[in-house]
Each structure stands twice: as C-alpha cells, then as structure tokens.
CSV table of C-alpha atoms and ligand atoms in Angstrom, one decimal:
chain,number,residue,atom,x,y,z
A,1,MET,CA,-26.9,-66.2,-11.7
A,2,HIS,CA,-29.0,-63.8,-13.8
A,3,ILE,CA,-30.3,-61.1,-11.3
A,4,THR,CA,-32.8,-58.3,-12.1
A,5,VAL,CA,-32.7,-55.4,-9.7
A,6,VAL,CA,-35.8,-53.1,-9.7
A,7,GLY,CA,-34.6,-49.6,-8.8
A,8,ALA,CA,-31.8,-47.2,-9.8
A,9,GLY,CA,-31.5,-45.2,-6.5
A,10,VAL,CA,-28.7,-45.7,-4.1
A,11,THR,CA,-30.1,-49.0,-2.9
A,12,GLY,CA,-30.6,-50.6,-6.4
A,13,LEU,CA,-27.2,-49.3,-7.7
A,14,SER,CA,-25.3,-50.5,-4.7
A,15,CYS,CA,-26.9,-53.9,-4.8
A,16,ALA,CA,-26.3,-54.2,-8.6
A,17,LEU,CA,-22.6,-53.3,-8.2
A,18,GLU,CA,-22.1,-55.7,-5.3
A,19,LEU,CA,-23.8,-58.5,-7.1
A,20,ALA,CA,-21.9,-57.9,-10.4
A,21,GLU,CA,-18.6,-57.8,-8.4
A,22,ALA,CA,-19.6,-61.2,-7.0
A,23,ASP,CA,-19.8,-62.5,-10.7
A,24,HIS,CA,-23.5,-62.4,-11.2
A,25,ASP,CA,-25.1,-61.2,-14.4
A,26,VAL,CA,-27.1,-58.1,-13.4
A,27,THR,CA,-29.7,-56.0,-15.1
A,28,VAL,CA,-31.2,-52.9,-13.4
A,29,ILE,CA,-34.7,-51.9,-14.5
A,30,ALA,CA,-36.1,-48.6,-13.3
A,31,ASP,CA,-38.4,-45.8,-14.5
A,32,HIS,CA,-36.3,-43.0,-13.0
A,33,GLY,CA,-32.6,-42.6,-13.5
A,34,PRO,CA,-30.4,-42.0,-10.5
A,35,GLY,CA,-30.4,-38.2,-10.8
A,36,ASP,CA,-34.2,-38.3,-10.7
A,37,THR,CA,-34.6,-40.4,-7.5
A,38,VAL,CA,-35.2,-39.6,-3.9
A,39,SER,CA,-31.6,-40.7,-3.4
A,40,ALA,CA,-30.4,-37.6,-5.4
A,41,ARG,CA,-32.2,-35.4,-2.8
A,42,ALA,CA,-30.1,-36.8,0.0
A,43,ALA,CA,-27.1,-34.6,0.9
A,44,ALA,CA,-25.9,-37.1,2.1
A,45,ILE,CA,-24.3,-37.8,5.4
A,46,TRP,CA,-23.7,-41.2,7.0
A,47,PHE,CA,-26.1,-41.0,9.9
A,48,PRO,CA,-29.0,-43.3,10.9
A,49,TYR,CA,-32.1,-41.2,10.8
A,50,ARG,CA,-35.8,-42.3,10.9
A,51,VAL,CA,-35.2,-45.9,10.0
A,52,ALA,CA,-36.4,-48.9,12.0
A,53,VAL,CA,-34.8,-52.3,11.8
A,54,ALA,CA,-37.1,-54.7,13.7
A,55,ASP,CA,-36.4,-57.9,11.8
A,56,PRO,CA,-34.7,-60.3,14.3
A,57,ASP,CA,-32.6,-61.7,11.4
A,58,LEU,CA,-31.0,-58.3,10.9
A,59,SER,CA,-28.8,-56.2,13.2
A,60,ALA,CA,-29.0,-52.4,12.6
A,61,ASP,CA,-25.5,-51.9,14.0
A,62,HIS,CA,-24.1,-54.6,11.7
A,63,LEU,CA,-25.7,-53.0,8.6
A,64,LEU,CA,-24.5,-49.6,9.7
A,65,GLU,CA,-21.0,-50.7,10.4
A,66,ARG,CA,-20.7,-52.5,7.1
A,67,SER,CA,-21.8,-49.4,5.3
A,68,LEU,CA,-19.7,-47.1,7.3
A,69,ALA,CA,-16.6,-49.2,6.7
A,70,ARG,CA,-17.2,-49.1,3.0
A,71,PHE,CA,-17.7,-45.3,2.9
A,72,VAL,CA,-14.5,-44.8,5.0
A,73,GLY,CA,-12.7,-47.0,2.5
A,74,LEU,CA,-14.1,-45.0,-0.5
A,75,ALA,CA,-13.2,-41.7,1.3
A,76,SER,CA,-9.7,-43.0,1.8
A,77,THR,CA,-9.3,-44.0,-1.8
A,78,ALA,CA,-10.4,-40.6,-2.9
A,79,ALA,CA,-8.2,-38.8,-0.4
A,80,SER,CA,-5.0,-40.7,-1.2
A,81,ALA,CA,-5.5,-40.4,-5.0
A,82,GLY,CA,-6.2,-36.7,-4.5
A,83,GLU,CA,-2.8,-36.3,-2.9
A,84,ASP,CA,-1.2,-37.0,-6.2
A,85,ALA,CA,-2.3,-34.2,-8.5
A,86,ASP,CA,-2.0,-36.4,-11.6
A,87,ASP,CA,-4.4,-38.9,-10.1
A,88,ILE,CA,-7.3,-36.5,-9.6
A,89,SER,CA,-10.1,-37.7,-11.9
A,90,ASP,CA,-13.9,-37.9,-12.2
A,91,ASP,CA,-13.6,-41.6,-11.5
A,92,LEU,CA,-12.9,-41.1,-7.8
A,93,PRO,CA,-15.8,-41.8,-5.4
A,94,PRO,CA,-17.1,-38.4,-4.2
A,95,VAL,CA,-16.9,-39.2,-0.5
A,96,GLU,CA,-15.0,-37.3,2.2
A,97,MET,CA,-14.7,-37.6,5.9
A,98,ARG,CA,-16.0,-34.4,7.5
A,99,ARG,CA,-16.1,-33.1,11.0
A,100,GLY,CA,-19.3,-31.8,12.5
A,101,LEU,CA,-21.7,-31.6,15.5
A,102,VAL,CA,-24.7,-33.6,16.4
A,103,ARG,CA,-26.5,-31.1,18.6
A,104,GLU,CA,-28.1,-32.5,21.7
A,105,ARG,CA,-31.0,-30.8,23.5
A,106,THR,CA,-32.6,-33.4,25.7
A,107,ALA,CA,-31.5,-35.0,29.0
A,108,THR,CA,-31.4,-38.5,27.3
A,109,PRO,CA,-30.3,-37.9,23.7
A,110,ASP,CA,-30.3,-40.9,21.3
A,111,ARG,CA,-26.6,-41.9,21.1
A,112,SER,CA,-27.1,-45.3,19.4
A,113,TRP,CA,-25.3,-44.0,16.3
A,114,ILE,CA,-22.1,-43.7,18.3
A,115,THR,CA,-21.6,-47.5,18.7
A,116,PRO,CA,-21.0,-48.3,15.0
A,117,VAL,CA,-18.8,-45.2,14.6
A,118,VAL,CA,-16.6,-46.2,17.5
A,119,ASN,CA,-16.5,-49.8,16.3
A,120,VAL,CA,-15.4,-48.8,12.8
A,121,LEU,CA,-13.3,-45.6,13.4
A,122,GLY,CA,-12.2,-45.9,17.0
A,123,ALA,CA,-13.1,-43.8,20.1
A,124,ASP,CA,-11.2,-40.8,18.7
A,125,ALA,CA,-13.8,-40.3,16.0
A,126,VAL,CA,-16.3,-38.9,18.5
A,127,SER,CA,-15.9,-36.4,21.3
A,128,GLU,CA,-18.4,-34.9,23.8
A,129,VAL,CA,-18.4,-31.1,23.6
A,130,ASP,CA,-20.6,-28.4,24.9
A,131,GLY,CA,-24.1,-28.8,23.4
A,132,GLY,CA,-23.6,-32.2,21.8
A,133,VAL,CA,-21.2,-34.7,20.2
A,134,GLN,CA,-18.6,-33.9,17.6
A,135,ALA,CA,-17.8,-36.6,15.1
A,136,THR,CA,-16.0,-37.3,11.8
A,137,LEU,CA,-18.4,-39.0,9.4
A,138,PRO,CA,-18.5,-39.7,5.7
A,139,MET,CA,-20.2,-37.0,3.5
A,140,ILE,CA,-21.4,-38.5,0.3
A,141,MET,CA,-21.8,-36.0,-2.5
A,142,THR,CA,-25.0,-37.1,-4.2
A,143,PRO,CA,-25.9,-36.8,-7.1
A,144,THR,CA,-22.2,-37.1,-8.3
A,145,TYR,CA,-21.9,-40.2,-6.1
A,146,LEU,CA,-24.9,-41.8,-7.9
A,147,ALA,CA,-23.3,-41.0,-11.2
A,148,TRP,CA,-20.0,-42.6,-10.0
A,149,LEU,CA,-22.0,-45.7,-8.8
A,150,MET,CA,-23.7,-46.0,-12.2
A,151,ASP,CA,-20.4,-45.8,-14.0
A,152,SER,CA,-19.0,-48.4,-11.7
A,153,CYS,CA,-21.9,-50.6,-12.4
A,154,ARG,CA,-21.4,-50.3,-16.2
A,155,ILE,CA,-17.7,-51.1,-15.8
A,156,ALA,CA,-18.7,-54.2,-13.8
A,157,GLY,CA,-21.0,-55.2,-16.7
A,158,VAL,CA,-24.4,-54.2,-15.3
A,159,ARG,CA,-27.0,-53.5,-17.9
A,160,PHE,CA,-29.8,-50.9,-17.6
A,161,ARG,CA,-33.4,-50.8,-18.9
A,162,TRP,CA,-35.6,-47.8,-18.4
A,163,ARG,CA,-39.1,-49.1,-17.9
A,164,THR,CA,-41.9,-49.2,-15.3
A,165,VAL,CA,-42.4,-52.6,-13.9
A,166,GLU,CA,-46.2,-53.2,-13.6
A,167,SER,CA,-46.2,-56.9,-13.0
A,168,LEU,CA,-43.7,-59.1,-11.1
A,169,ALA,CA,-44.9,-62.1,-13.1
A,170,ALA,CA,-44.2,-60.3,-16.4
A,171,LEU,CA,-40.7,-59.3,-15.1
A,172,CYS,CA,-40.0,-62.9,-14.1
A,173,ALA,CA,-41.1,-64.0,-17.6
A,174,GLY,CA,-38.6,-61.6,-19.2
A,175,GLU,CA,-41.3,-59.4,-20.7
A,176,TYR,CA,-39.6,-56.1,-20.0
A,177,GLY,CA,-36.6,-56.6,-22.4
A,178,THR,CA,-34.6,-58.3,-19.7
A,179,ASP,CA,-33.7,-62.0,-19.6
A,180,SER,CA,-35.9,-64.2,-17.5
A,181,PRO,CA,-34.0,-63.8,-14.1
A,182,ASP,CA,-32.9,-66.5,-11.6
A,183,ALA,CA,-33.7,-64.0,-8.8
A,184,VAL,CA,-35.2,-60.5,-8.5
A,185,VAL,CA,-34.2,-57.8,-6.1
A,186,VAL,CA,-36.9,-55.1,-5.4
A,187,ALA,CA,-35.2,-51.8,-4.4
A,188,GLY,CA,-38.0,-49.5,-5.3
A,189,GLY,CA,-37.8,-47.1,-2.4
A,190,ILE,CA,-41.1,-45.5,-1.5
A,191,ARG,CA,-42.7,-47.5,-4.3
A,192,GLY,CA,-41.1,-50.8,-3.3
A,193,GLY,CA,-44.4,-52.4,-2.5
A,194,GLU,CA,-45.9,-51.6,-5.9
A,195,VAL,CA,-44.4,-54.6,-7.7
A,196,LEU,CA,-45.2,-56.8,-4.8
A,197,GLY,CA,-49.0,-56.2,-4.9
A,198,GLY,CA,-48.9,-53.4,-2.3
A,199,ASP,CA,-47.4,-52.7,1.1
A,200,ALA,CA,-49.6,-51.3,3.8
A,201,GLU,CA,-46.6,-50.5,6.0
A,202,ILE,CA,-44.9,-48.0,3.8
A,203,LEU,CA,-45.3,-44.4,4.8
A,204,PRO,CA,-43.6,-41.4,3.2
A,205,VAL,CA,-41.7,-39.0,5.3
A,206,ARG,CA,-41.4,-35.8,3.2
A,207,GLY,CA,-38.2,-33.9,3.4
A,208,GLN,CA,-37.5,-30.5,1.9
A,209,ILE,CA,-34.1,-28.9,1.4
A,210,VAL,CA,-32.5,-25.6,0.1
A,211,VAL,CA,-29.2,-25.8,-1.7
A,212,LEU,CA,-26.8,-22.9,-1.3
A,213,ALA,CA,-23.6,-22.2,-3.1
A,214,ASN,CA,-20.5,-22.8,-1.0
A,215,GLY,CA,-18.2,-19.8,-1.2
A,216,ASP,CA,-14.5,-19.8,-1.9
A,217,GLY,CA,-13.6,-18.3,1.5
A,218,ASP,CA,-11.4,-15.7,-0.2
A,219,ALA,CA,-12.6,-12.8,1.9
A,220,GLY,CA,-11.2,-9.4,0.9
A,221,THR,CA,-10.4,-10.4,-2.7
A,222,GLY,CA,-12.3,-9.1,-5.7
A,223,ASP,CA,-13.5,-12.6,-6.5
A,224,ASP,CA,-14.8,-13.4,-3.0
A,225,THR,CA,-17.9,-15.6,-3.3
A,226,GLY,CA,-18.5,-15.8,0.4
A,227,PRO,CA,-17.4,-18.1,3.3
A,228,HIS,CA,-16.4,-21.7,2.6
A,229,LEU,CA,-18.0,-24.1,5.1
A,230,THR,CA,-16.7,-27.6,5.7
A,231,ASP,CA,-18.2,-28.5,9.1
A,232,TRP,CA,-21.7,-30.0,9.2
A,233,LEU,CA,-24.4,-29.6,11.8
A,234,ILE,CA,-27.3,-31.9,12.7
A,235,ASP,CA,-29.9,-30.4,15.1
A,236,ASP,CA,-32.9,-32.7,14.9
A,237,ASP,CA,-34.3,-31.7,18.3
A,238,ASN,CA,-34.2,-27.9,17.5
A,239,PRO,CA,-37.5,-26.7,19.1
A,240,ALA,CA,-38.1,-24.4,16.1
A,241,GLY,CA,-37.9,-27.5,13.8
A,242,GLU,CA,-35.3,-30.0,12.7
A,243,THR,CA,-32.3,-28.3,11.2
A,244,TYR,CA,-29.3,-29.5,9.4
A,245,VAL,CA,-26.5,-27.9,7.4
A,246,LEU,CA,-24.4,-30.2,5.3
A,247,PRO,CA,-21.6,-28.5,3.3
A,248,ARG,CA,-20.4,-30.4,0.3
A,249,VAL,CA,-17.6,-29.2,-2.1
A,250,ASP,CA,-19.3,-26.6,-4.1
A,251,ASP,CA,-22.7,-26.4,-2.4
A,252,ILE,CA,-24.4,-26.7,1.0
A,253,VAL,CA,-27.5,-28.7,1.6
A,254,VAL,CA,-29.7,-27.0,4.3
A,255,GLY,CA,-32.8,-28.7,5.8
A,256,GLY,CA,-35.2,-29.8,6.7
A,257,THR,CA,-38.6,-31.2,7.3
A,258,ALA,CA,-40.0,-34.6,8.2
A,259,GLU,CA,-43.7,-34.6,7.3
A,260,VAL,CA,-45.0,-38.1,7.9
A,261,GLY,CA,-47.7,-39.2,5.5
A,262,SER,CA,-47.2,-36.4,3.0
A,263,TRP,CA,-47.0,-37.5,-0.7
A,264,ASP,CA,-46.2,-34.0,-2.0
A,265,ASP,CA,-42.7,-34.1,-3.5
A,266,ALA,CA,-42.7,-30.5,-4.8
A,267,PRO,CA,-40.7,-27.9,-2.8
A,268,ASP,CA,-42.8,-25.3,-1.1
A,269,ALA,CA,-41.7,-21.6,-1.1
A,270,GLU,CA,-42.9,-20.8,2.5
A,271,THR,CA,-41.3,-23.9,3.9
A,272,ALA,CA,-38.0,-23.0,2.2
A,273,GLU,CA,-38.0,-19.6,3.9
A,274,VAL,CA,-38.6,-21.2,7.3
A,275,ILE,CA,-35.8,-23.8,6.7
A,276,LEU,CA,-33.4,-21.0,5.8
A,277,ALA,CA,-34.3,-18.8,8.7
A,278,ARG,CA,-33.7,-21.7,11.2
A,279,ALA,CA,-30.4,-22.6,9.5
A,280,GLU,CA,-29.1,-19.0,9.5
A,281,ALA,CA,-29.9,-18.7,13.1
A,282,ALA,CA,-27.6,-21.7,13.8
A,283,VAL,CA,-24.9,-20.8,11.2
A,284,PRO,CA,-25.1,-17.0,10.4
A,285,GLU,CA,-22.5,-17.2,7.6
A,286,LEU,CA,-25.2,-18.9,5.5
A,287,ALA,CA,-27.0,-15.6,5.0
A,288,GLU,CA,-24.1,-14.5,2.7
A,289,LEU,CA,-24.5,-17.4,0.3
A,290,PRO,CA,-26.7,-17.4,-2.8
A,291,ILE,CA,-29.5,-20.0,-3.2
A,292,LEU,CA,-28.8,-22.5,-6.0
A,293,GLY,CA,-32.0,-24.5,-5.8
A,294,HIS,CA,-34.8,-26.2,-3.9
A,295,GLY,CA,-35.7,-29.8,-3.5
A,296,ALA,CA,-38.1,-32.2,-1.8
A,297,GLY,CA,-38.3,-35.9,-1.6
A,298,LEU,CA,-40.2,-38.7,0.0
A,299,ARG,CA,-38.1,-40.8,2.4
A,300,PRO,CA,-39.3,-44.4,2.2
A,301,GLY,CA,-40.5,-44.7,5.8
A,302,ARG,CA,-41.7,-48.1,7.0
A,303,SER,CA,-42.5,-49.8,10.3
A,304,SER,CA,-39.3,-51.8,9.6
A,305,LEU,CA,-36.7,-52.0,6.9
A,306,ARG,CA,-37.8,-54.7,4.5
A,307,LEU,CA,-34.6,-56.6,3.7
A,308,GLY,CA,-34.9,-60.3,3.0
A,309,LEU,CA,-36.0,-63.2,0.9
A,310,LEU,CA,-39.8,-63.1,0.5
A,311,THR,CA,-42.0,-66.1,1.1
A,312,ASP,CA,-44.7,-67.2,-1.3
A,313,ASP,CA,-47.3,-65.7,0.9
A,314,GLU,CA,-45.7,-62.3,0.5
A,315,LEU,CA,-45.7,-62.4,-3.3
A,316,PRO,CA,-48.6,-61.6,-5.6
A,317,ASP,CA,-50.7,-64.5,-6.9
A,318,GLY,CA,-49.3,-65.9,-10.2
A,319,THR,CA,-45.6,-65.0,-9.4
A,320,PRO,CA,-43.4,-67.7,-11.0
A,321,ASP,CA,-41.3,-69.8,-8.6
A,322,ILE,CA,-38.3,-67.4,-8.7
A,323,PRO,CA,-36.7,-66.0,-5.5
A,324,VAL,CA,-37.6,-62.4,-4.8
A,325,ILE,CA,-35.5,-60.3,-2.3
A,326,ALA,CA,-37.0,-57.1,-0.9
A,327,ALA,CA,-34.6,-54.2,-0.2
A,328,TYR,CA,-36.6,-51.1,0.6
A,329,GLY,CA,-38.0,-49.0,3.4
A,330,HIS,CA,-34.8,-47.3,4.4
A,331,GLY,CA,-36.5,-44.1,5.7
A,332,GLY,CA,-34.0,-41.3,6.1
A,333,ALA,CA,-31.0,-43.5,6.0
A,334,GLY,CA,-30.9,-45.1,2.5
A,335,VAL,CA,-27.4,-43.9,1.7
A,336,THR,CA,-26.2,-44.6,5.3
A,337,LEU,CA,-27.4,-48.3,5.0
A,338,SER,CA,-26.6,-48.8,1.3
A,339,TRP,CA,-23.5,-50.9,1.4
A,340,GLY,CA,-24.8,-53.0,4.4
A,341,THR,CA,-27.9,-53.6,2.3
A,342,ALA,CA,-26.0,-54.5,-0.8
A,343,GLU,CA,-23.8,-57.0,1.1
A,344,ARG,CA,-26.8,-58.6,2.8
A,345,VAL,CA,-28.6,-59.0,-0.6
A,346,THR,CA,-25.5,-60.6,-2.1
A,347,GLU,CA,-25.2,-63.0,0.9
A,348,LEU,CA,-28.9,-64.0,0.4
A,349,VAL,CA,-28.3,-64.5,-3.4
A,350,ALA,CA,-25.3,-66.8,-2.5
A,351,THR,CA,-27.6,-69.0,-0.4
A,352,LEU,CA,-29.8,-69.6,-3.5
A,353,GLY,CA,-27.1,-71.7,-5.1
B,401,LIG,C1,-34.4,-34.3,1.9
B,401,LIG,C2,-33.8,-35.7,2.1
B,401,LIG,C3,-32.6,-35.8,2.7
B,401,LIG,C4,-32.0,-37.0,3.0
B,401,LIG,N1,-30.8,-37.1,3.5
B,401,LIG,C5,-30.2,-38.3,3.8
B,401,LIG,C6,-28.9,-38.4,4.3
B,401,LIG,O1,-28.2,-37.4,4.6
B,401,LIG,N2,-28.4,-39.6,4.5
B,401,LIG,C7,-29.1,-40.8,4.2
B,401,LIG,O2,-28.6,-41.9,4.4
B,401,LIG,N3,-30.3,-40.7,3.7
B,401,LIG,C8,-30.9,-39.5,3.5
B,401,LIG,N4,-32.1,-39.4,2.9
B,401,LIG,C9,-32.9,-40.7,2.7
B,401,LIG,C10,-32.5,-41.3,1.4
B,401,LIG,O3,-32.6,-40.4,0.4
B,401,LIG,C11,-33.4,-42.5,1.1
B,401,LIG,O4,-33.5,-43.4,2.2
B,401,LIG,C12,-32.9,-43.3,-0.1
B,401,LIG,O5,-32.7,-42.4,-1.2
B,401,LIG,C13,-33.7,-44.4,-0.6
B,401,LIG,O6,-33.1,-45.0,-1.7
B,401,LIG,P1,-33.7,-46.1,-2.6
B,401,LIG,O7,-32.7,-46.4,-3.6
B,401,LIG,O8,-34.2,-47.2,-1.7
B,401,LIG,O9,-35.0,-45.4,-3.3
B,401,LIG,P2,-35.1,-44.3,-4.4
B,401,LIG,O10,-33.9,-43.4,-4.4
B,401,LIG,O11,-36.4,-43.7,-4.3
B,401,LIG,O12,-35.0,-45.1,-5.8
B,401,LIG,C14,-36.1,-45.9,-6.2
B,401,LIG,C15,-35.9,-46.5,-7.6
B,401,LIG,O13,-36.9,-47.5,-7.8
B,401,LIG,C16,-37.4,-47.3,-9.1
B,401,LIG,N5,-38.8,-47.9,-9.1
B,401,LIG,C17,-39.7,-48.0,-8.1
B,401,LIG,N6,-40.8,-48.7,-8.5
B,401,LIG,C18,-40.6,-49.0,-9.8
B,401,LIG,C19,-41.3,-49.7,-10.7
B,401,LIG,N7,-42.5,-50.2,-10.4
B,401,LIG,N8,-40.8,-49.9,-12.0
B,401,LIG,C20,-39.6,-49.4,-12.3
B,401,LIG,N9,-38.8,-48.7,-11.4
B,401,LIG,C21,-39.3,-48.5,-10.2
B,401,LIG,C22,-37.4,-45.8,-9.3
B,401,LIG,O14,-37.6,-45.4,-10.6
B,401,LIG,C23,-36.0,-45.4,-8.7
B,401,LIG,O15,-35.1,-45.7,-9.7
B,401,LIG,C24,-32.7,-38.2,2.6
B,401,LIG,C25,-34.0,-38.1,2.0
B,401,LIG,C26,-34.5,-36.8,1.8
B,401,LIG,C27,-35.9,-36.7,1.1
C-alpha cells in the first residue's frame, strides 16, 4: 500500500520504518526535520512519564513492553558490534543499557513502570535500594538516534517531503508532491490535531533542559575534562522540583520542568539556573562540567494517547474516503512508546487489506 506519514519526529520515523519493512511504499511529509522536533529535545530514557493510555483497545503495558524489547535489541546489536573494533560505525543504533536510580519520596510511589521491565528483562533488571529503585534501562542518544532512524528509513526506501500539511483532503488528493495515498498516518506530535481539524484534548507540557559536557574522567592528567558520568537519576517527586540527570556518551541532559499549558518553547535563563542548582544538589560532580547548551520543548500531552483508525466523524468534512490513523499525544514518553506505536500502526494498516 502507499502510505503517507505526517511527521518526522520519533513517532513518524519509527512508523515509517516499520511500515517500509512490512513492504509498504512510504512517504514522510513534515515541516520540521528530525533534528528540529520535540523528539530531539528528549534525552532520552525509556521511561513512561506523563502519558495516559485510556483507550480500552490499547494496553499501556503491551505498548511499553514492545518498545522496550526493541530498544533492548538495538542496544544489544550496538554492544556486540562495538566489541569488534572493526565493526564500530556510525550505522549502529545509538542505544545503550544504563543503570540508574528512580528516586522515591512518597509512601506509595508509582511503580507501574516496573512490570514491563520485569516482563522484558527479568526480575534482576530492578532492585530496591535505599531511597528508590535501581534499574537498567535503555538510554537512547537523541538526536543521533533520530539521524540513525532517518538513514534506516532511507535505506528501507522511505521518501521524504518537507512541506506543511494544511489540508488533509489536499494531502489525500496528492497535492503536496506525494502520491495519492491508500492510507495516512498522522504523527504530528503537539500539532497532531492540526491536520484533523483541531483537537481540544491536546495540551502542551513544556519541558526545559540544560546540556552539560560529559568529562573524560581522567582526573589528574593535563587533559582532564572533568568526571565522566554513566549512571542516570530520575527524581520526579523532588520537593524542590522535578529533577533528572541523564548521562549520554559525550554529554549529560539535566532537567527539568513540566509546565502544563505553556506554549513557550524557548529556554528561559532563570529556569536554567534553578534546574542546574537542583541537579547539582543531587549530583555534585555536575558543578565541574561546562554547559554545552539549553533547550525547551512541548511534550504532546493529551487526556489519552490517540492511537487508532479514525472514524468518519473524527475527520474534517470533505476528507476523501481514505483510512486515517492517528498516532500522537505521547506526552513525556514518545521515545519510550515509539516502537510499540509503530508496531500497532503497522498492524492497523495490515487490517486495511
Ligand atoms: C525536555 C523533554 C525531555 C523529554 N524526555 C523524554 C525521555 O527521556 N523519554 C521519552 O520517551 N520522551 C521524552 N520526552 C517526550 C518526547 O520528546 C515526545 O513525546 C516525543 O518527542 C513526541 O514525538 P512525536 O514524533 O510524536 O512528535 P514531534 O517530535 O513533535 O514531531 C512532530 C512532527 O510532525 C510534524 N508536523 C506536525 N504537524 C504538521 C503539519 N501540519 N504539516 C507537516 N508536518 C507536521 C513536525 O514537523 C514534526 O516533524 C521529552 C520531551 C521534552 C520536551
């Protein structure tokens, strides 16, 4: 089938790759390339955060487990190829399994995330420790991961068009330089409702981050660039404000904020200072590391993830009789749910015959 995917963030690219690998002819259309999406702001760690899955046809655990299993597979591919020095290449998925701590501060902490982890990785992947739960989870190095996804899409034959879609009817009629599709997937993130004539349930949850250089850990040498961190920390219930420290290879993403209803996607200097102060209180080594940059993005919050085939009533008047699948509203867990979403979309397309 000819499928047009609207969106080149982690959701759109994952759907496009999965569909192309299932032998569909796929075109992605988007007005922001992967490096310029909310997805590129995510650190990202596999962790369900600020996402609701209320649709009775969907199981959050199932989507999470499918994604987790795929990321574990990608991390394993990268790790085993990396063991052979000749094999190290830019073509490897930038995903690593990393140990860290989910800090707990309440009498009844939300431990729902543990079930998918244990189901996929076994009971040894998590352990209760003083102050929280330690776990080994995938760390996905965006934006290099998005570049890897896009390359993988191209290799699988996906075509890209860089345009704003203003009308679903025009898209279905092939007026944006794409073929007239047999089905459309809307993976537009916070703007997912735009092409569908609006969505009153979408609500931005602004997140701000500071990116620090990760040091080389060569203390005492002339070239010492500071401590090298590998372990992550998630401390969402920190009374001073939600705090996370997510070390990648060369840098460390430090957050954060969760401002519900704010449409401001520019980083704010005062907020950055507060974020850094909180993070340094939790991980003092951070104070030694230089700031590489600042970022902010709008998590696509929604009353519930919108993932499914839309009915005629849900489509704007005048939309031709072409199946439209919604895949947006992933809140703070778009990367975490990306492969589960892509697999679900591909299953739905298979039912269209
Ligand atoms: C600071 C921060 C940290 C985060 N950390 C994590 C994390 O650690 N783990 C995690 O899982 N998630 C994290 N998230 C959440 C995650 O980033 C989002 O859930 C995810 O990026 C949503 O991806 P998406 O592909 O659906 O949307 P986006 O990345 O926003 O992509 C939307 C795409 O749709 C296109 N588009 C939309 N409308 C149109 C139109 N009309 N015409 C053409 N193109 C259109 C855009 O151009 C873009 O290409 C974080 C978010 C923030 C802000």
